[in-house]
Amino acid sequence: MKLRNILVAASILATPAAFAGNDWSFKNVSVNYLDWSNGTEQRTNAGAFAGKKDFALLEIEGGFGGDWGEAYGFFDVENPTKGTDETDARENRRLVVKAVGRFNLVQLGAVPLQAYVHIYDLRDTGSSFFTQNRVLGLGTSLSSGNFWIKPFIGGHQQFESNIGAHANGVMAGYVAGYSFQMFGQSFMATQWHETEFNRDDKYLTMGSPAGGVTKGNATGQNGAVSLWWNVSKEFTTGVQYRYADQKLGSASYQNAMIYTAKYNF
């Protein structure tokens, strides 16, 4: 699938006018800086494969929903001030797109059963490397007061350069949030998490903390915990704890802090 087509699909998901009668929507642009921990850099940079280095990123994010369900998407440019073929390959500009759709199928009491689909696509503009995760399954959306959680589970297909597209086990996960007031200010705590089960050996070649490459585990973890301060209607700032284990190309635990400033419009 060409990146142009992925961007078109993501822009449709992020446009409220794509569906009639939407009840809510949001959109923002943000400037972010991801700071890997020293331990992560040491574990991943023992070898050249999947080495980690701090980077800035620009993001466009949006979502909307209604009685039919909801959609969400973002587009990131990592290392936006860098070129496409840097001396240090970790500094190459990268493009990331994610699009998520949840479509209400039937109401089970107060709980909706939803069809769930997501596409995540990462491209390194300085090489031929790309990876795309495709998930199709079921989900739901639960809420109580200021707390909400949206779990899902589905079949996972991965499309990767030099390997092709193959079934790659099962992915389950959730996004959750809790909004609250403190010191007269508006805050929100959120988390997203994904667990991949029974992954195919084809996709388990990872960087080894001892150097070189190794075979990773068939189960991988990926996610972030965030705290957001809604300074005003237009401006939000936040900090995220980013974590991954047996993911992001490395057979090790990886963690980082992400510092974010958003403009909401």
XYZ file of C-alpha atoms in Angstrom:
265
model
C 0.000 0.000 0.000
C 1.472 3.376 -0.982
C 2.045 5.910 1.776
C -0.110 8.407 -0.149
C -3.079 6.070 0.145
C -2.459 5.598 3.877
C -2.402 9.363 4.416
C -5.651 9.763 2.505
C -7.293 7.083 4.654
C -6.031 8.711 7.851
C -7.280 12.139 6.759
C -10.750 10.695 6.116
C -10.833 9.141 9.598
C -9.745 12.440 11.126
C -12.453 14.480 9.325
C -15.802 14.721 11.173
C -17.623 15.509 7.920
C -16.857 11.987 6.728
C -19.897 10.774 8.718
C -23.199 12.545 9.215
C -24.536 13.304 12.670
C -21.323 13.031 14.621
C -21.741 14.006 18.273
C -18.196 15.006 19.148
C -14.848 15.680 17.572
C -11.394 16.983 18.399
C -8.224 17.880 16.526
C -4.838 19.255 17.481
C -1.242 19.766 16.401
C 1.648 19.163 18.780
C 5.388 19.454 19.237
C 6.968 16.541 21.114
C 10.362 15.402 22.331
C 11.070 11.740 23.137
C 13.921 11.109 25.574
C 15.009 7.464 25.826
C 16.366 6.329 29.194
C 20.117 5.752 29.474
C 19.469 2.058 30.110
C 17.433 1.761 26.927
C 20.147 3.391 24.845
C 22.746 1.055 26.349
C 20.643 -2.076 25.807
C 19.653 -1.237 22.233
C 22.909 0.263 21.006
C 25.202 -2.652 21.866
C 24.543 -3.555 18.232
C 23.538 -1.394 15.275
C 20.172 -3.174 14.850
C 17.173 -1.211 16.257
C 19.380 1.247 18.166
C 17.542 4.039 19.971
C 18.326 7.749 20.023
C 16.304 10.728 21.316
C 14.230 12.600 18.743
C 11.709 15.395 18.230
C 8.427 14.811 16.432
C 5.562 16.851 15.017
C 2.054 15.395 15.176
C -1.402 16.038 13.749
C -4.108 14.197 15.714
C -7.891 13.995 15.506
C -10.966 11.972 16.336
C -14.747 12.044 16.116
C -17.711 9.878 17.059
C -21.450 9.457 17.215
C -24.175 6.824 17.405
C -22.411 4.812 14.688
C -19.140 4.500 16.650
C -15.920 6.499 16.547
C -12.690 7.042 14.638
C -9.246 8.295 15.557
C -6.035 8.997 13.707
C -2.649 10.683 13.848
C 0.260 11.496 11.530
C 3.775 11.948 12.948
C 6.977 13.269 11.424
C 9.906 12.062 13.531
C 13.218 13.919 13.254
C 11.485 16.657 11.214
C 14.619 18.807 10.948
C 16.778 15.914 9.738
C 17.319 14.578 6.236
C 16.350 11.278 4.677
C 19.838 9.768 4.696
C 21.733 10.882 7.804
C 25.201 9.610 8.717
C 23.624 8.198 11.890
C 20.665 6.173 10.572
C 18.827 6.675 13.883
C 18.429 10.327 12.884
C 16.707 9.642 9.552
C 13.349 11.327 9.139
C 10.525 8.831 9.781
C 6.812 8.988 8.944
C 4.190 7.330 11.152
C 0.438 7.002 10.569
C -2.187 5.330 12.744
C -5.905 5.077 11.977
C -8.459 3.413 14.289
C -12.148 2.730 13.669
C -14.758 1.387 16.122
C -18.165 0.650 14.611
C -21.170 -0.222 16.787
C -22.691 -3.596 15.884
C -25.192 -4.310 18.660
C -26.024 -2.983 22.110
C -25.677 -5.513 24.953
C -27.529 -3.682 27.706
C -25.495 -0.531 28.321
C -22.415 -1.961 26.597
C -21.843 -1.681 22.826
C -20.244 -4.524 20.868
C -18.053 -2.921 18.230
C -16.185 -3.980 15.119
C -12.605 -2.833 15.623
C -9.990 -2.057 12.971
C -6.652 -0.309 13.106
C -3.700 0.301 10.812
C -0.300 1.466 12.042
C 2.348 2.309 9.442
C 5.986 3.386 10.004
C 8.396 4.326 7.203
C 12.088 5.222 7.408
C 12.608 7.717 4.592
C 16.349 7.036 4.514
C 16.028 3.337 3.749
C 13.601 0.835 2.252
C 12.418 -0.239 5.723
C 8.735 -0.054 6.584
C 6.373 -1.946 8.830
C 2.593 -1.961 8.913
C 0.384 -3.555 11.580
C -3.203 -4.392 10.665
C -5.753 -5.503 13.269
C -9.351 -6.607 12.737
C -11.480 -7.758 15.636
C -13.993 -6.724 18.291
C -14.063 -4.045 20.953
C -16.289 -2.179 23.364
C -16.475 1.126 25.196
C -17.160 1.447 28.934
C -17.457 4.526 31.129
C -18.361 5.519 34.668
C -18.293 9.126 35.795
C -15.014 10.675 34.664
C -13.411 7.307 33.834
C -13.572 5.517 30.464
C -11.900 2.481 28.926
C -12.032 1.061 25.394
C -10.650 -2.509 25.123
C -10.211 -4.550 21.931
C -8.925 -7.897 20.672
C -8.336 -8.989 17.094
C -6.371 -10.933 14.543
C -3.052 -9.312 13.685
C -1.464 -9.169 10.248
C 1.953 -7.579 9.735
C 3.342 -6.266 6.455
C 7.075 -5.630 6.578
C 9.735 -4.854 4.011
C 11.671 -7.947 2.845
C 9.175 -10.263 4.605
C 5.785 -9.441 3.134
C 2.322 -9.626 4.709
C 1.490 -12.600 6.936
C -0.725 -13.438 9.897
C 1.133 -12.515 13.070
C -0.903 -13.834 15.978
C -3.379 -11.847 18.068
C -3.315 -8.307 19.444
C -5.301 -7.181 22.501
C -5.250 -3.829 24.210
C -7.093 -0.780 25.436
C -7.095 2.978 25.760
C -8.303 4.475 29.043
C -8.641 7.882 30.632
C -9.664 9.692 33.796
C -10.340 13.437 33.974
C -10.104 15.378 37.223
C -9.706 18.834 38.761
C -6.758 19.813 40.962
C -5.662 23.265 42.182
C -8.513 24.704 40.146
C -7.032 23.281 36.937
C -8.242 20.605 34.487
C -6.174 17.412 34.184
C -6.500 14.013 32.508
C -4.580 10.777 33.055
C -4.578 8.363 30.119
C -3.019 5.069 29.082
C -2.822 3.027 25.923
C -1.510 -0.520 25.912
C -1.126 -3.315 23.338
C -0.093 -6.933 23.876
C 0.799 -9.139 20.908
C 0.439 -12.896 21.391
C 1.702 -15.879 19.397
C 3.719 -13.849 16.932
C 5.148 -15.569 13.880
C 8.861 -16.418 13.836
C 9.187 -14.396 10.613
C 8.838 -11.169 12.626
C 10.915 -12.060 15.673
C 14.398 -11.058 14.463
C 15.361 -8.328 16.943
C 18.370 -6.461 18.220
C 20.097 -8.197 21.122
C 21.281 -6.301 24.225
C 24.478 -8.362 23.933
C 25.037 -7.076 20.392
C 23.962 -8.310 16.981
C 20.556 -9.894 16.482
C 18.548 -12.540 18.282
C 15.116 -14.155 18.220
C 12.624 -12.245 20.351
C 9.768 -13.642 22.401
C 6.435 -14.552 20.815
C 4.703 -12.083 23.170
C 5.367 -8.339 23.106
C 4.184 -5.321 25.126
C 3.779 -1.732 23.960
C 2.194 1.357 25.501
C 2.342 4.657 27.372
C 0.971 6.275 30.550
C 0.296 10.013 30.317
C -0.656 13.020 32.433
C -2.205 15.999 30.627
C -2.760 19.539 31.894
C -5.469 21.433 29.996
C -4.069 24.909 30.506
C -6.858 26.424 28.402
C -9.322 25.373 25.725
C -6.635 25.923 23.103
C -3.497 24.728 24.895
C -2.611 21.368 26.501
C 0.734 20.204 27.814
C 1.703 16.804 29.135
C 4.295 14.201 29.952
C 4.188 10.535 28.921
C 6.017 7.463 30.173
C 6.586 5.356 27.040
C 7.407 1.660 27.424
C 7.877 -1.439 25.287
C 9.152 -4.974 25.837
C 10.123 -7.329 23.007
C 8.898 -4.628 20.606
C 10.268 -1.768 18.487
C 12.882 -4.080 17.031
C 14.629 -4.892 20.315
C 14.536 -8.029 22.490
C 14.692 -5.926 25.657
C 12.680 -3.577 27.858
C 12.689 -0.004 26.561
C 11.369 3.157 28.181
C 11.343 6.882 27.524
C 9.758 10.146 28.602
C 7.824 12.186 26.025
C 7.260 15.909 26.602
C 4.359 17.426 24.650
C 2.779 20.812 23.907
C -0.540 20.740 21.978
C -2.603 23.391 20.254
C -6.298 22.399 20.106
C -8.492 23.842 17.386
